Coordinates of C-alpha atoms (C1' of nucleotides) in Angstrom, one line a residue:
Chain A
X43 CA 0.0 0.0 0.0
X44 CA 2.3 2.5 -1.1
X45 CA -0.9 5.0 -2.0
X46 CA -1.9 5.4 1.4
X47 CA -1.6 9.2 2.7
X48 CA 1.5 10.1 5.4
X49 CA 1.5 13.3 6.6
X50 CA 3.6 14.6 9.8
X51 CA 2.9 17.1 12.0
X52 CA 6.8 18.4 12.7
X53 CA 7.2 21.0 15.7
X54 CA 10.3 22.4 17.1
X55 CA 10.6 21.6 21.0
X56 CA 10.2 25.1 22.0
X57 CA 8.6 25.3 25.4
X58 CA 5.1 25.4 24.2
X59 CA 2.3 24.7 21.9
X60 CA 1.4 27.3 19.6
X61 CA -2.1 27.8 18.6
X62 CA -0.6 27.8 15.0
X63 CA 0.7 24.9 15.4
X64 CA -2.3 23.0 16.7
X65 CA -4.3 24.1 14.0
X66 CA -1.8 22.6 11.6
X67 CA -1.7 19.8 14.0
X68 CA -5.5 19.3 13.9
X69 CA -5.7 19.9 9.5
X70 CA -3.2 16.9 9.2
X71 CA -4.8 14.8 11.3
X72 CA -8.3 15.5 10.1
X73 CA -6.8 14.5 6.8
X74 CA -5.4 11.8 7.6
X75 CA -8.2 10.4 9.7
X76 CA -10.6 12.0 6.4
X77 CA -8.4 9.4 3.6
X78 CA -7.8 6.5 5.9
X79 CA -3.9 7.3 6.1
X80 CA -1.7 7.7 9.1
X81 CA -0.8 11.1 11.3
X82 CA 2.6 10.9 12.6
X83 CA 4.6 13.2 14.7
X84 CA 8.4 14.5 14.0
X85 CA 10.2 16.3 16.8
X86 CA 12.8 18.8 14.7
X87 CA 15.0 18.7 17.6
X88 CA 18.2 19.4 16.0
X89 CA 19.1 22.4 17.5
X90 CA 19.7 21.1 20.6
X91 CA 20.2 24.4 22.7
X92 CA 16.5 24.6 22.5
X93 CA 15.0 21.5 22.9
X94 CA 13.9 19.5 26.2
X95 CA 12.2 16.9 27.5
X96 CA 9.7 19.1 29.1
X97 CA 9.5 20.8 26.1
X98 CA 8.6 17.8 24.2
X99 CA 5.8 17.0 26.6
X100 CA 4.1 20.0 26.5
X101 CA 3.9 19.1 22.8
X102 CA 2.5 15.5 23.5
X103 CA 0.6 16.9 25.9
X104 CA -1.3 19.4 23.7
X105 CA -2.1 16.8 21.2
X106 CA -3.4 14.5 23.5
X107 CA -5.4 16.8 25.2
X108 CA -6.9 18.2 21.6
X109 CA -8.0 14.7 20.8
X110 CA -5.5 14.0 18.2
X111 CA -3.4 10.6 17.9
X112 CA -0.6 9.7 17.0
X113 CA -0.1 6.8 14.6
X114 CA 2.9 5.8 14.6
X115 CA 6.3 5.8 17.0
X116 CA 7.3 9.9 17.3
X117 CA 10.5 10.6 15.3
X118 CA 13.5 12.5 16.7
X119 CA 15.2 14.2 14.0
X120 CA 18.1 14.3 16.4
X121 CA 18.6 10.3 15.7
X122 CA 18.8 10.6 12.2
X123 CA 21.9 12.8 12.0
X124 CA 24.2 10.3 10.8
X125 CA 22.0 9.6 7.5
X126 CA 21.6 13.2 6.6
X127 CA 25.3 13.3 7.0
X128 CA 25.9 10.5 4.7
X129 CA 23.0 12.1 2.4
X130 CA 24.9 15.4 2.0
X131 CA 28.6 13.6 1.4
X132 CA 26.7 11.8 -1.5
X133 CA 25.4 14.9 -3.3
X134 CA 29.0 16.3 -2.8
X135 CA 30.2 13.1 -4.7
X136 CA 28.3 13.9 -7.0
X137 CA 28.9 17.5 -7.2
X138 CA 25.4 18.9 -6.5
X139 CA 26.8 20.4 -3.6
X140 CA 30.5 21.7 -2.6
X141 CA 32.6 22.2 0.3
X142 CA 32.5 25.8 1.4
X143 CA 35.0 26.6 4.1
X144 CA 34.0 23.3 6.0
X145 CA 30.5 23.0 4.9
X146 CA 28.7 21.3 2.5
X147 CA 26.8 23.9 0.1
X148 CA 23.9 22.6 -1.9
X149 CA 24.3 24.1 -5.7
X150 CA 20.7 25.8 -7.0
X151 CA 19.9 24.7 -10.1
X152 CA 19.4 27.9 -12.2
X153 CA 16.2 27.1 -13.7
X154 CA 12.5 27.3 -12.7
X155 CA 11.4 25.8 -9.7
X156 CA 7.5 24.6 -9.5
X157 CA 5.0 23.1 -8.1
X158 CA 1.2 22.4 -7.7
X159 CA 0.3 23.7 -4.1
X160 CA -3.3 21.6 -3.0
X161 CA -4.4 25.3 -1.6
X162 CA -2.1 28.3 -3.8
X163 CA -2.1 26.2 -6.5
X164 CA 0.8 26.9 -9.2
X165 CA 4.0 28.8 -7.5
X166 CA 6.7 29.6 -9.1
X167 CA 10.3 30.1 -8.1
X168 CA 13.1 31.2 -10.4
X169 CA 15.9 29.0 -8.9
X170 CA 18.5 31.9 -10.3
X171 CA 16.6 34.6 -7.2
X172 CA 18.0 31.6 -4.6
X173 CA 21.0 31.0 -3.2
X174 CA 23.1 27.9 -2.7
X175 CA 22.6 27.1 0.9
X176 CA 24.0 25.0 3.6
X177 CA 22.7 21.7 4.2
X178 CA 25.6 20.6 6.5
X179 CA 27.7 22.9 8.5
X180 CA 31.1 22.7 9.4
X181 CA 30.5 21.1 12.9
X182 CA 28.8 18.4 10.5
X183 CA 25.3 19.1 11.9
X184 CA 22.7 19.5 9.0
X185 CA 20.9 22.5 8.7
X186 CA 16.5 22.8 8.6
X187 CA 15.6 22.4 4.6
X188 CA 17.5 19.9 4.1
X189 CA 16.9 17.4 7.1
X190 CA 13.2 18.1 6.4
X191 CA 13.5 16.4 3.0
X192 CA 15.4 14.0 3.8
X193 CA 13.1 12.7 6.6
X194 CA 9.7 13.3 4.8
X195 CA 11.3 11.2 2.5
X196 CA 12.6 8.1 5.2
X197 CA 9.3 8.6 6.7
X198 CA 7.7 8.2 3.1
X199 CA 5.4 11.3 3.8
X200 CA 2.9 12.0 0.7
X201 CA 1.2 15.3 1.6
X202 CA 3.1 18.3 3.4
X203 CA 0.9 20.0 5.1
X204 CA 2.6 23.3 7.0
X205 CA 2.2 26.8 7.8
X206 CA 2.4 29.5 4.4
X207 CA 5.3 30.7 5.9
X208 CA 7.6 27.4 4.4
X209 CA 6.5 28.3 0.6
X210 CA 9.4 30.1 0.4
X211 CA 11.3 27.3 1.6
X212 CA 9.7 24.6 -0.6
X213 CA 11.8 25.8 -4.0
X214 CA 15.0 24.9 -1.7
X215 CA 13.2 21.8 -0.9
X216 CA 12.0 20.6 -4.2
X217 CA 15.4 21.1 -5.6
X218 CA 16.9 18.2 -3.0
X219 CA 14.2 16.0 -3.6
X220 CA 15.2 16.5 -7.2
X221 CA 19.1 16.1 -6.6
X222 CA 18.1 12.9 -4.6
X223 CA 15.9 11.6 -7.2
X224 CA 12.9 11.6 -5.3
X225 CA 9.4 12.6 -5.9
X226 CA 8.3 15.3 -4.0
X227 CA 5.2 15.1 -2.0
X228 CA 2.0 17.4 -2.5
X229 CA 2.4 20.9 -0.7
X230 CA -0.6 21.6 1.0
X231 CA -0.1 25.6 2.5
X232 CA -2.3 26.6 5.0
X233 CA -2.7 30.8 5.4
X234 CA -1.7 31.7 8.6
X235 CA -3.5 32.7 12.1
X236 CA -2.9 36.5 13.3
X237 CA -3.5 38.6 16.3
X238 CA -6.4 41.3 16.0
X239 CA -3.4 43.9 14.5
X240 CA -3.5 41.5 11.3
X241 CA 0.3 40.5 12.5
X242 CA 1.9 37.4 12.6
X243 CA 0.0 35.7 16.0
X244 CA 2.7 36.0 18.9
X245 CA 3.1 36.2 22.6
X246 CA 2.3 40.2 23.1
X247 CA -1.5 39.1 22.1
X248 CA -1.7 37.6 24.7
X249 CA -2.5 33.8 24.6
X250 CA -0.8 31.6 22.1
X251 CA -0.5 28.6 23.7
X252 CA -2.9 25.9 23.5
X253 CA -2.3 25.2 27.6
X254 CA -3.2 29.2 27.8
X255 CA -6.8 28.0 27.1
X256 CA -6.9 24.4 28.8
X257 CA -6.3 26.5 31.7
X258 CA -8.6 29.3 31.3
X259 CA -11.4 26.5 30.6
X260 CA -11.6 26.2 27.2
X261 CA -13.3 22.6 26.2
X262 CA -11.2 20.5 24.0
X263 CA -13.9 19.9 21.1
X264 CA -14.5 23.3 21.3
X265 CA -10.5 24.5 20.4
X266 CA -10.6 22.0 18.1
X267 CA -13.9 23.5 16.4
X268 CA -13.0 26.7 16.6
X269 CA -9.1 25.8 15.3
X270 CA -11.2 24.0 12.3
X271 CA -13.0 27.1 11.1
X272 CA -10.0 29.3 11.2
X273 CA -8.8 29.1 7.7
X274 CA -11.8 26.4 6.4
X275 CA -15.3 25.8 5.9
X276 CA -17.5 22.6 5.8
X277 CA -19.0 24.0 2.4
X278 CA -22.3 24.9 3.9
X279 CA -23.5 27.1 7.0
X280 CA -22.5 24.7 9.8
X281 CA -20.5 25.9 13.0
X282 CA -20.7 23.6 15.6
X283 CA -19.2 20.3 15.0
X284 CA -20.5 18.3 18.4
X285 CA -18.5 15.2 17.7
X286 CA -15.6 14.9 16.1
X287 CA -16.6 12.4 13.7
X288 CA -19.2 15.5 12.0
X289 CA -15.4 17.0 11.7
X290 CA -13.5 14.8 9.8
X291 CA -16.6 13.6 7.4
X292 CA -16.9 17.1 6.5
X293 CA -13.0 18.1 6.0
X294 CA -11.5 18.7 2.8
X295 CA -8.6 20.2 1.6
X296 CA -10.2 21.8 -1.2
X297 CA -12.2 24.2 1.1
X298 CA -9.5 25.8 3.3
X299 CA -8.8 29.1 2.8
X300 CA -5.5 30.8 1.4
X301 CA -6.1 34.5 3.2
X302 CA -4.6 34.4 7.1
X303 CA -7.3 34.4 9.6
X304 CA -7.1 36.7 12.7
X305 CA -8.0 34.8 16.1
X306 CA -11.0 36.0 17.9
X307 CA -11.5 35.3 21.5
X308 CA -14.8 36.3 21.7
X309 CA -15.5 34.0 19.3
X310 CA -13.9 30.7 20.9
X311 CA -15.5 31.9 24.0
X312 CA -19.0 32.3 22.8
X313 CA -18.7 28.6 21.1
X314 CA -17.4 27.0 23.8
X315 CA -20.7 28.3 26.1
X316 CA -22.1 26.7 23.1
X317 CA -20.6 23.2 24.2
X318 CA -20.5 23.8 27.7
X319 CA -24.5 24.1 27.7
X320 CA -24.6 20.7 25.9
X321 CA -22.4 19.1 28.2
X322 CA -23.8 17.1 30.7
X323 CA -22.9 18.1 34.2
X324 CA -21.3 14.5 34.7
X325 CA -18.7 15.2 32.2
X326 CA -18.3 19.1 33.4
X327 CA -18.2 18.4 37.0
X328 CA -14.9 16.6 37.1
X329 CA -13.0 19.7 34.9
X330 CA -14.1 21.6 37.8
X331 CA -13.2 19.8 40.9
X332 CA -10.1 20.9 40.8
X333 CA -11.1 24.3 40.6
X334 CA -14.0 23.8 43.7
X335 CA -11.2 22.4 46.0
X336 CA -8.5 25.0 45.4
X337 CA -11.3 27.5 46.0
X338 CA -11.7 25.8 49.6
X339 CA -14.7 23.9 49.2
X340 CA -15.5 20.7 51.1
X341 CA -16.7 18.8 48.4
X342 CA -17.6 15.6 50.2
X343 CA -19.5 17.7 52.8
X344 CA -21.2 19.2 50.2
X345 CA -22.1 16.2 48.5
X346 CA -22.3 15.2 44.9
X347 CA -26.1 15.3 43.9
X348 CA -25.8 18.9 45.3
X349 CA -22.9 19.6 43.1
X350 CA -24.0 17.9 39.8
X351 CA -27.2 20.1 40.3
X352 CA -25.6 23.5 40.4
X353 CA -23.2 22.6 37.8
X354 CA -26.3 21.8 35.5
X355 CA -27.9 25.4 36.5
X356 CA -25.1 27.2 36.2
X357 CA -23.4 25.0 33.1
X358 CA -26.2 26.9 30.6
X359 CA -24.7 30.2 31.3
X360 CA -21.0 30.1 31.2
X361 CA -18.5 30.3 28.7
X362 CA -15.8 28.9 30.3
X363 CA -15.1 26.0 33.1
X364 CA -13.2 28.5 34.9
X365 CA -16.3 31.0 34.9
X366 CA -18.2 27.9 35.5
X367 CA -16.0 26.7 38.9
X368 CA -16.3 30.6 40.3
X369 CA -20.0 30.5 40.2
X370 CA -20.4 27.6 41.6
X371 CA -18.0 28.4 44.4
X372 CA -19.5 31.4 45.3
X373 CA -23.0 29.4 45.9
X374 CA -21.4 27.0 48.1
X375 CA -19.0 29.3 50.3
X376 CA -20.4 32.9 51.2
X377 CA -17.3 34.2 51.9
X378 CA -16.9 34.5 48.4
X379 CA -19.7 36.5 47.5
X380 CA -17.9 39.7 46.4
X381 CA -20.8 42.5 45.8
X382 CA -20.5 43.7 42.4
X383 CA -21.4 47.9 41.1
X384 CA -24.7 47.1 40.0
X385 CA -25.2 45.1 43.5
X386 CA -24.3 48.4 45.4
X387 CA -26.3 50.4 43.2
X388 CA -29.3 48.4 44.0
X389 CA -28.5 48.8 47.8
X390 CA -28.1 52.2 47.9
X391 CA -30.7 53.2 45.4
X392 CA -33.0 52.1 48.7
X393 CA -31.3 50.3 51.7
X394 CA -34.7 50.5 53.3
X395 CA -36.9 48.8 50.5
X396 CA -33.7 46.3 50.3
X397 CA -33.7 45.0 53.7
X398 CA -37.2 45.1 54.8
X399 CA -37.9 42.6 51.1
X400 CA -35.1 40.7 53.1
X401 CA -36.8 40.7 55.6
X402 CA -40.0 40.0 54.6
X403 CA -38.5 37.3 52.6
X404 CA -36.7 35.5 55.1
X405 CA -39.6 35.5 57.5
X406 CA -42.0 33.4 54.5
X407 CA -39.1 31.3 53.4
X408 CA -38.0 30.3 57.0
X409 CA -41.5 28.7 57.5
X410 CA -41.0 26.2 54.9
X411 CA -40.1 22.7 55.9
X412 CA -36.5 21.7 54.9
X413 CA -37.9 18.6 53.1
X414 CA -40.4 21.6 51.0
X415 CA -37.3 23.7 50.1
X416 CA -37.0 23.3 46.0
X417 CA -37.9 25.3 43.5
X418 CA -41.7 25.3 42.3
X419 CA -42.7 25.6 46.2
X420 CA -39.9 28.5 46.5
X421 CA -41.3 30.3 43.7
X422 CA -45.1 30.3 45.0
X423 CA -43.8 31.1 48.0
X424 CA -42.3 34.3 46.8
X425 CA -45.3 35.3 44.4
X426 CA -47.4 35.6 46.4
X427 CA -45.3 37.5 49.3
X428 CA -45.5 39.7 46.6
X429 CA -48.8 39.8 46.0
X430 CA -49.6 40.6 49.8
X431 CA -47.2 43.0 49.8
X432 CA -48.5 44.6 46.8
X433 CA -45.1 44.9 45.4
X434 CA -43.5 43.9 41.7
X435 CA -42.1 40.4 42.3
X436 CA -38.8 42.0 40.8
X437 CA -38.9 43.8 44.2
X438 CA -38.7 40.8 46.2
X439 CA -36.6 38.7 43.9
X440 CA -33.4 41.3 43.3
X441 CA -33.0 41.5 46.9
X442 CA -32.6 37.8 47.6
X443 CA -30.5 37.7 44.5
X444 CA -28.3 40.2 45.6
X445 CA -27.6 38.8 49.5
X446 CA -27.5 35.6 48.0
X447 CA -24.7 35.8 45.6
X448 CA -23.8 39.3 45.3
X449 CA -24.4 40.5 42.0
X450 CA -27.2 41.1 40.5
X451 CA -26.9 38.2 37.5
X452 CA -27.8 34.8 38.2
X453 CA -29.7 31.5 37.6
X454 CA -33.5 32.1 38.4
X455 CA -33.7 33.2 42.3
X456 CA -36.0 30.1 43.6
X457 CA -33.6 27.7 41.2
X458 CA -30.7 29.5 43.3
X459 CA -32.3 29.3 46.7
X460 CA -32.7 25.7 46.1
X461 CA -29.0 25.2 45.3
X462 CA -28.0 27.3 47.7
X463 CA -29.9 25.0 50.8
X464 CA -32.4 26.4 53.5
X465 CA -30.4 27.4 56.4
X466 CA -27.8 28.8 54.2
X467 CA -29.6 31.0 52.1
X468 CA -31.3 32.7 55.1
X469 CA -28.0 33.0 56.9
X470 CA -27.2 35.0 53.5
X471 CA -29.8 36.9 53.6
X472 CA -29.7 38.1 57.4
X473 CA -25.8 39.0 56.6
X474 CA -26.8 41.2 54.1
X475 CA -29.6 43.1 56.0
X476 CA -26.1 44.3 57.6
X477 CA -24.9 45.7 54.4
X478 CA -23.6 49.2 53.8
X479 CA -24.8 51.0 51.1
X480 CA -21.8 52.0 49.2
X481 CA -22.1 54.6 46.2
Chain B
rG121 C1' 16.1 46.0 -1.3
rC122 C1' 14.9 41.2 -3.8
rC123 C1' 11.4 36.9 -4.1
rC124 C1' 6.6 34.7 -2.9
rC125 C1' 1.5 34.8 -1.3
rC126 C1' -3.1 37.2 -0.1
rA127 C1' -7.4 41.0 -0.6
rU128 C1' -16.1 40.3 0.5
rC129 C1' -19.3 43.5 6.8
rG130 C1' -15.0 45.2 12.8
rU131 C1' -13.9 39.5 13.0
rC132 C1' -14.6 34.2 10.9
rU133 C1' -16.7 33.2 6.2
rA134 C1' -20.5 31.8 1.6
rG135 C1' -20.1 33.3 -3.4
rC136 C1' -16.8 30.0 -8.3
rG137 C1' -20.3 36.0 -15.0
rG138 C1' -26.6 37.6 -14.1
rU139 C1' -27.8 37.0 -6.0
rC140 C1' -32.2 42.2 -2.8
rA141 C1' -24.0 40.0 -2.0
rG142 C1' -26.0 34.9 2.4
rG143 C1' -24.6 33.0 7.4
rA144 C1' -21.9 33.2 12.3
rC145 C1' -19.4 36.2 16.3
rA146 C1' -19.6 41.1 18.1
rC147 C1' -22.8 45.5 18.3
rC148 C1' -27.9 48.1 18.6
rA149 C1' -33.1 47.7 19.3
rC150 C1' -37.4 44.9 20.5
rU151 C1' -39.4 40.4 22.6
rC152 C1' -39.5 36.7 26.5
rU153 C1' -38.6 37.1 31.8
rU154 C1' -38.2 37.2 38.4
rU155 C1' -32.4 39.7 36.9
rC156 C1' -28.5 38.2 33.6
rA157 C1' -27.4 34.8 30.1
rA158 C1' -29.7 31.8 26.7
rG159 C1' -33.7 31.9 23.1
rG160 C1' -36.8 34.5 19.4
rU161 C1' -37.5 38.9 16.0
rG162 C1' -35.5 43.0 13.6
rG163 C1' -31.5 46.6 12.4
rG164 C1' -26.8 48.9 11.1
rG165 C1' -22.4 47.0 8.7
rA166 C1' -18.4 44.5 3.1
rC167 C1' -17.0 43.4 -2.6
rA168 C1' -9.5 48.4 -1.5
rG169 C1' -8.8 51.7 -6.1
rG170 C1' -8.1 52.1 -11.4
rG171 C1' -8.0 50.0 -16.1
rG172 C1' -9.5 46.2 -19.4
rU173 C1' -12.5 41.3 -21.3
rU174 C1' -17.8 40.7 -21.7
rC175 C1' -24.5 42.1 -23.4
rG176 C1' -23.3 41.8 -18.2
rA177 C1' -18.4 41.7 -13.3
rC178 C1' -17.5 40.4 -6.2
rU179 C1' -16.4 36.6 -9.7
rC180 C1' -11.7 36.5 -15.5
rC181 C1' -6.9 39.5 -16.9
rC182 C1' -3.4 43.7 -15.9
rC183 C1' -1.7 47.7 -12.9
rU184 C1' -1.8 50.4 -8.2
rU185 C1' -2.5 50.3 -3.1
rG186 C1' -2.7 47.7 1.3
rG187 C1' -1.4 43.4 4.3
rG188 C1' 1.4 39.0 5.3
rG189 C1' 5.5 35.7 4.7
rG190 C1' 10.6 34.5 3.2
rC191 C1' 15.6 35.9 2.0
rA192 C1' 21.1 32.6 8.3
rC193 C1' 26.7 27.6 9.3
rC194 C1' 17.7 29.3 13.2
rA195 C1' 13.8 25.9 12.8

RNA sequence: GCCCCCAUCGUCUAGCGGUCAGGACACCACUCUUUCAAGGUGGGGACAGGGGUUCGACUCCCCUUGGGGGCACCA
């Protein structure tokens, strides 16, 4: 089966994952899962300065944790030195490359230099505009294009599938494959990912590392959706892939996109709400757990059904785990509750009218039995306190929402009274009878 | 400086000679509501400019402009 598709994803060990990189990351893979062929991994490790083990895991790492496989064992260019040096003595030998002051030069062939790229289609080189270059220097060590060549070809790669910023490489590239008598593979460019300046994506944006947004509580399928329509489109008005099989069925290399696309935060952050709100709270609770505890909570105390409930209230209106861990916190551990402007403003705007509703409130809700406190008995409860009281049920309900959790945006208030437990909620609610009105 | 690539709403994009230039995020209204979010409805918002080709250009060609990338004994 000498048809079957290889492609590589092939990082630098540089301390991190770029975002960049993942995206690549994700196109070979979905293209490799899409034609049945195999995704494998190629650590360009030769400069050795800056490469580590950590470094290498963080890699592995942010694969794995984007869903995507590895087929095959990971190469280290690094072990493969001794072939590449025996590759560039034999094009010496054969005088398409000469010694320069220790190192080996590769000689340009004048001519043309062409190829079909799957995305820019025909690009043309003049090999006259490029230099002879070093493929071995004098220490012996062989230099980027030319170890890339001579690995995709030991690793019988068929598609190259990189960033746009190696087309000005592939002339150099093409013209070894050529001096080795190989065939080169297919180019497939992808348009690179920028920061909202339209510049090349890079650290002073701000987060460029895929662990950036595992940690700030980005989903997995959703990076990898979002990664997905940066740069290509299913061919119809789809946007949310919700299982990665939708994803590769719909890939193809013919619809990705040769302008650069400029990464919008607001974007990944609005579809993953999208999958967090169609994630059940079994799967969410554990990516907050860790969250929860750090926060101080006593989860066994707590107890689970508790917790599974107010991560399914609060799960439909948050767009990240993280956002998702802090509400639920705050619910569990008053000491959390940090009042927010629009909280005081309510306050002050009547401290009177806020704590006599308290008041009011507490006195109805303290009657009910503790094996009565959920929400539909919470809510009659509360309508018609307002009804006697002959006030706007917003005027009873902002209150409790307020003492309860400090701000004045929440889950519905009886939904939240139920979460937050009886004795608890009241205990809220006396606290903030004692509440200064700030301006 | 030289070489290469790109060009539709602010952003991601559909469009592949004849469309009221469509969708999504964001934004603004309205609606729903017990607040917010979500949802629903509606709105503003784009073919960089100039030449051609054509009965007819967002679409094809050329130029200009703009943007990006590359020109190492880095990867």
């Amino acid at each position: 089966m000498t048809d079957t598709v290889r492609v590589r994803f092939a990082p630098s060990p540089t301390g991190y994952l770029h975002v960049g990189g993942a995206r690549t990351a994700l196109f070979n893979w979905l293209y490799a899962r899409r034609s049945g062929g195999k995704f494998l991994l190629r650590i360009e490790d030769t400069d050795k300065a800056r490469s580590s083990e950590a470094h290498i895991r963080v890699i592995l790492d942010g694969l794995a944790w984007l869903g995507l496989d590895v087929d095959e064992e990971v190469v280290f260019q690094g072990a493969g030195v001794s072939r590449h040096q025996a590759l560039a003595d034999r094009l010496l030998d054969e005088g398409k490359a000469y010694e320069d002051e220790g190192a080996i030069r590769f000689r340009m062939p004048r001519e043309e230099i062409s190829w079909d790229d799957a995305v820019y289609g025909h690009i043309r080189f003049q090999g006259s505009d490029i230099k002879d270059w070093i493929i071995l220097r004098s220490d012996r060590s062989p230099t980027y294009n030319f170890t890339v060549v001579a690995d995709d070809i030991e690793m019988r790669i068929t598609h190259v599938m990189r960033g746009d910023d190696h087309i000005s490489n592939t002339p150099k590239q093409i013209a070894v494959y050529d001096a080795l008598e190989r065939e080169p593979p297919t180019f497939v460019h992808l348009p690179m990912i920028h920061g909202p300046d339209g510049k090349r994506l890079s650290k002073r944006h701000g987060a460029t590392a895929v662990a950036d947004y595992q940690q700030s509580g980005i989903l997995p399928a959703a990076m990898r959706n979002f990664l997905a329509l940066l740069g290509w489109n299913p061919g119809d008005e789809r946007e949310l892939f919700f299982t990665i099989s939708e994803l590769i069925e719909a890939f193809s290399v013919e619809k990705i996109q040769k302008k650069s696309a400029v990464f919008d935060i607001t974007k990944l952050e609005w579809m993953n709400g999208q999958y967090i709100s169609r994630t059940t709270p079994e799967q969410l609770f554990p990516l907050i757990e860790g969250e929860l505890v750090d926060a101080g909570l006593d989860l066994d105390t707590i107890g689970r059904d508790r917790l599974l409930r107010a991560t399914a209230v609060q799960s439909e209106r948050a767009r990240t785990t993280l956002e998702l861990a802090h509400r639920l916190a705050i619910r569990f551990d008053a000491s959390l509750i940090e009042r927010d402007a629009k909280a005081n403003k309510l306050i002050s705007k009547d401290p009177t009218g806020f704590r006599s509703a308290l008041s009011a409130a507490a006195q109805r809700l303290s009657g009910i039995e503790d094996s009565q406190w959920e929400a539909e008995r919470l809510e009659t409860e509360l309508r018609s306190l307002a009804n006697e009281l002959e006030l706007a049920p917003g005027k009873v309900f902002q209150p409790i929402r307020v003492a309860v959790t400090g701000n004045t945006v929440s889950e519905p208030v009886n939904v939240l009274l139920e979460v937050v437990g009886k004795q608890e909620s009241l205990a809220r609610m006396e606290a903030a009878k004692g509440w200064e009105p700030t301006a």
